[in-house]
């Protein structure tokens, strides 16, 4: 990798956050991984990125089922912000839901890169990195 890359995890599962951060750290020291535990926190972060013209993460790994503002609610609000963001963000749904209705609903969002089932593994997260970064 040429530089430092930013990844944002949005999930209320502390174990998942710990494991994902650990895996990313092992995959590359050039990754900066931040996290929020609900969609509302993440949405406020992106609103601040627009307001203050801050850089956005390269990758967003988003859970569906969270308190306050779930992944679906986040995506609805994110759609409104997307045209005002400086950079393209690679958004992945990372969820334990294998329900067909959720997979179909995800297809509504053409900017979603993929739908990843938990549990996450080193191979799944490495695949995300390889999809996004061509210099990994």
mmCIF file of C-alpha atoms in Angstrom:
data_model
loop_
_atom_site.group_PDB
_atom_site.id
_atom_site.type_symbol
_atom_site.label_atom_id
_atom_site.label_comp_id
_atom_site.label_asym_id
_atom_site.label_seq_id
_atom_site.Cartn_x
_atom_site.Cartn_y
_atom_site.Cartn_z
ATOM 1 C CA UNK A 1 0.000 0.000 0.000
ATOM 2 C CA UNK A 2 1.252 3.459 -0.836
ATOM 3 C CA UNK A 3 -0.216 5.435 2.070
ATOM 4 C CA UNK A 4 -2.473 5.330 5.066
ATOM 5 C CA UNK A 5 -6.021 4.215 4.298
ATOM 6 C CA UNK A 6 -9.077 4.837 6.452
ATOM 7 C CA UNK A 7 -11.687 2.239 7.315
ATOM 8 C CA UNK A 8 -14.830 2.946 9.333
ATOM 9 C CA UNK A 9 -16.696 0.180 11.152
ATOM 10 C CA UNK A 10 -20.273 0.873 12.244
ATOM 11 C CA UNK A 11 -21.568 -1.908 14.459
ATOM 12 C CA UNK A 12 -22.899 -2.304 18.001
ATOM 13 C CA UNK A 13 -21.150 -5.641 18.546
ATOM 14 C CA UNK A 14 -17.991 -5.036 20.590
ATOM 15 C CA UNK A 15 -16.627 -8.504 19.830
ATOM 16 C CA UNK A 16 -16.975 -7.952 16.071
ATOM 17 C CA UNK A 17 -15.307 -4.534 16.362
ATOM 18 C CA UNK A 18 -12.402 -6.004 18.318
ATOM 19 C CA UNK A 19 -11.938 -8.920 15.905
ATOM 20 C CA UNK A 20 -12.241 -6.797 12.753
ATOM 21 C CA UNK A 21 -9.760 -4.196 14.035
ATOM 22 C CA UNK A 22 -7.342 -6.960 14.995
ATOM 23 C CA UNK A 23 -7.610 -8.605 11.583
ATOM 24 C CA UNK A 24 -7.104 -5.332 9.719
ATOM 25 C CA UNK A 25 -4.075 -4.531 11.897
ATOM 26 C CA UNK A 26 -2.563 -7.911 10.967
ATOM 27 C CA UNK A 27 -3.307 -7.410 7.262
ATOM 28 C CA UNK A 28 -1.558 -4.043 6.999
ATOM 29 C CA UNK A 29 -0.005 -1.449 9.246
ATOM 30 C CA UNK A 30 -1.129 1.209 6.747
ATOM 31 C CA UNK A 31 -4.776 1.000 7.774
ATOM 32 C CA UNK A 32 -6.398 3.443 10.145
ATOM 33 C CA UNK A 33 -9.524 1.777 11.563
ATOM 34 C CA UNK A 34 -12.137 3.798 13.454
ATOM 35 C CA UNK A 35 -15.551 2.708 14.699
ATOM 36 C CA UNK A 36 -18.965 3.845 15.856
ATOM 37 C CA UNK A 37 -21.505 1.728 17.708
ATOM 38 C CA UNK A 38 -24.638 3.051 16.018
ATOM 39 C CA UNK A 39 -25.773 4.599 12.778
ATOM 40 C CA UNK A 40 -26.613 7.937 14.366
ATOM 41 C CA UNK A 41 -22.999 8.482 15.449
ATOM 42 C CA UNK A 42 -21.783 7.558 11.966
ATOM 43 C CA UNK A 43 -24.327 9.831 10.293
ATOM 44 C CA UNK A 44 -23.226 12.770 12.468
ATOM 45 C CA UNK A 45 -19.616 11.995 11.523
ATOM 46 C CA UNK A 46 -20.461 12.170 7.801
ATOM 47 C CA UNK A 47 -22.466 15.368 8.299
ATOM 48 C CA UNK A 48 -19.357 16.871 9.900
ATOM 49 C CA UNK A 49 -17.264 15.680 6.953
ATOM 50 C CA UNK A 50 -19.577 17.621 4.629
ATOM 51 C CA UNK A 51 -19.820 20.675 6.892
ATOM 52 C CA UNK A 52 -16.088 21.002 7.520
ATOM 53 C CA UNK A 53 -14.889 19.538 4.201
ATOM 54 C CA UNK A 54 -13.038 16.681 5.953
ATOM 55 C CA UNK A 55 -11.745 13.585 4.228
ATOM 56 C CA UNK A 56 -13.956 10.535 4.434
ATOM 57 C CA UNK A 57 -12.972 6.905 4.949
ATOM 58 C CA UNK A 58 -12.176 4.771 1.935
ATOM 59 C CA UNK A 59 -14.254 1.880 3.268
ATOM 60 C CA UNK A 60 -17.385 1.731 5.418
ATOM 61 C CA UNK A 61 -18.403 -1.614 6.918
ATOM 62 C CA UNK A 62 -21.988 -1.186 8.124
ATOM 63 C CA UNK A 63 -24.146 -3.455 10.254
ATOM 64 C CA UNK A 64 -27.909 -3.578 9.678
ATOM 65 C CA UNK A 65 -29.215 -4.190 13.211
ATOM 66 C CA UNK A 66 -28.110 -1.467 15.618
ATOM 67 C CA UNK A 67 -29.718 0.748 18.260
ATOM 68 C CA UNK A 68 -30.798 4.379 17.697
ATOM 69 C CA UNK A 69 -30.387 4.378 13.935
ATOM 70 C CA UNK A 70 -30.019 1.019 12.232
ATOM 71 C CA UNK A 71 -28.123 0.355 9.031
ATOM 72 C CA UNK A 72 -31.183 0.843 6.822
ATOM 73 C CA UNK A 73 -31.971 4.199 8.428
ATOM 74 C CA UNK A 74 -28.339 5.209 8.077
ATOM 75 C CA UNK A 75 -28.337 4.308 4.366
ATOM 76 C CA UNK A 76 -31.481 6.394 3.754
ATOM 77 C CA UNK A 77 -29.862 9.458 5.316
ATOM 78 C CA UNK A 78 -26.459 8.729 3.789
ATOM 79 C CA UNK A 79 -28.052 8.772 0.313
ATOM 80 C CA UNK A 80 -28.947 12.429 0.897
ATOM 81 C CA UNK A 81 -25.385 13.284 1.970
ATOM 82 C CA UNK A 82 -23.559 11.284 -0.682
ATOM 83 C CA UNK A 83 -23.595 13.968 -3.420
ATOM 84 C CA UNK A 84 -21.888 16.399 -1.025
ATOM 85 C CA UNK A 85 -19.056 14.094 0.062
ATOM 86 C CA UNK A 86 -15.609 14.751 -1.396
ATOM 87 C CA UNK A 87 -14.630 11.181 -2.084
ATOM 88 C CA UNK A 88 -16.216 7.924 -3.104
ATOM 89 C CA UNK A 89 -16.750 5.610 -0.140
ATOM 90 C CA UNK A 90 -16.846 1.851 -0.633
ATOM 91 C CA UNK A 91 -19.806 0.731 1.468
ATOM 92 C CA UNK A 92 -20.254 -2.885 2.551
ATOM 93 C CA UNK A 93 -23.079 -4.319 4.610
ATOM 94 C CA UNK A 94 -21.668 -6.688 7.227
ATOM 95 C CA UNK A 95 -24.448 -8.511 9.002
ATOM 96 C CA UNK A 96 -25.610 -11.731 10.578
ATOM 97 C CA UNK A 97 -28.849 -11.513 8.568
ATOM 98 C CA UNK A 98 -29.020 -14.080 5.814
ATOM 99 C CA UNK A 99 -32.665 -13.260 5.102
ATOM 100 C CA UNK A 100 -33.597 -12.918 1.460
ATOM 101 C CA UNK A 101 -35.650 -9.785 2.217
ATOM 102 C CA UNK A 102 -32.520 -8.046 3.552
ATOM 103 C CA UNK A 103 -30.449 -9.113 0.547
ATOM 104 C CA UNK A 104 -33.155 -7.807 -1.786
ATOM 105 C CA UNK A 105 -33.452 -4.559 0.154
ATOM 106 C CA UNK A 106 -29.682 -4.076 -0.113
ATOM 107 C CA UNK A 107 -29.964 -4.164 -3.918
ATOM 108 C CA UNK A 108 -31.891 -0.881 -3.697
ATOM 109 C CA UNK A 109 -28.608 0.861 -2.901
ATOM 110 C CA UNK A 110 -26.568 0.765 -6.083
ATOM 111 C CA UNK A 111 -23.490 2.152 -4.321
ATOM 112 C CA UNK A 112 -23.182 -0.869 -2.005
ATOM 113 C CA UNK A 113 -20.135 -2.903 -2.955
ATOM 114 C CA UNK A 114 -21.139 -6.146 -1.277
ATOM 115 C CA UNK A 115 -23.211 -7.929 1.355
ATOM 116 C CA UNK A 116 -20.981 -9.811 3.798
ATOM 117 C CA UNK A 117 -22.255 -12.350 6.292
ATOM 118 C CA UNK A 118 -20.865 -12.569 9.797
ATOM 119 C CA UNK A 119 -18.831 -14.017 11.268
ATOM 120 C CA UNK A 120 -16.060 -12.097 9.587
ATOM 121 C CA UNK A 121 -12.817 -13.827 8.832
ATOM 122 C CA UNK A 122 -9.386 -12.762 7.730
ATOM 123 C CA UNK A 123 -10.198 -13.967 4.204
ATOM 124 C CA UNK A 124 -13.434 -11.970 4.002
ATOM 125 C CA UNK A 125 -11.791 -8.759 5.192
ATOM 126 C CA UNK A 126 -8.764 -9.295 2.967
ATOM 127 C CA UNK A 127 -11.148 -9.684 0.028
ATOM 128 C CA UNK A 128 -12.657 -6.284 0.881
ATOM 129 C CA UNK A 129 -9.206 -4.704 0.874
ATOM 130 C CA UNK A 130 -8.323 -6.314 -2.442
ATOM 131 C CA UNK A 131 -11.563 -5.035 -3.996
ATOM 132 C CA UNK A 132 -10.850 -1.480 -2.903
ATOM 133 C CA UNK A 133 -7.073 -1.068 -2.941
ATOM 134 C CA UNK A 134 -5.131 -2.086 -5.991
ATOM 135 C CA UNK A 135 -1.795 -1.512 -4.267
ATOM 136 C CA UNK A 136 -2.282 -3.927 -1.364
#
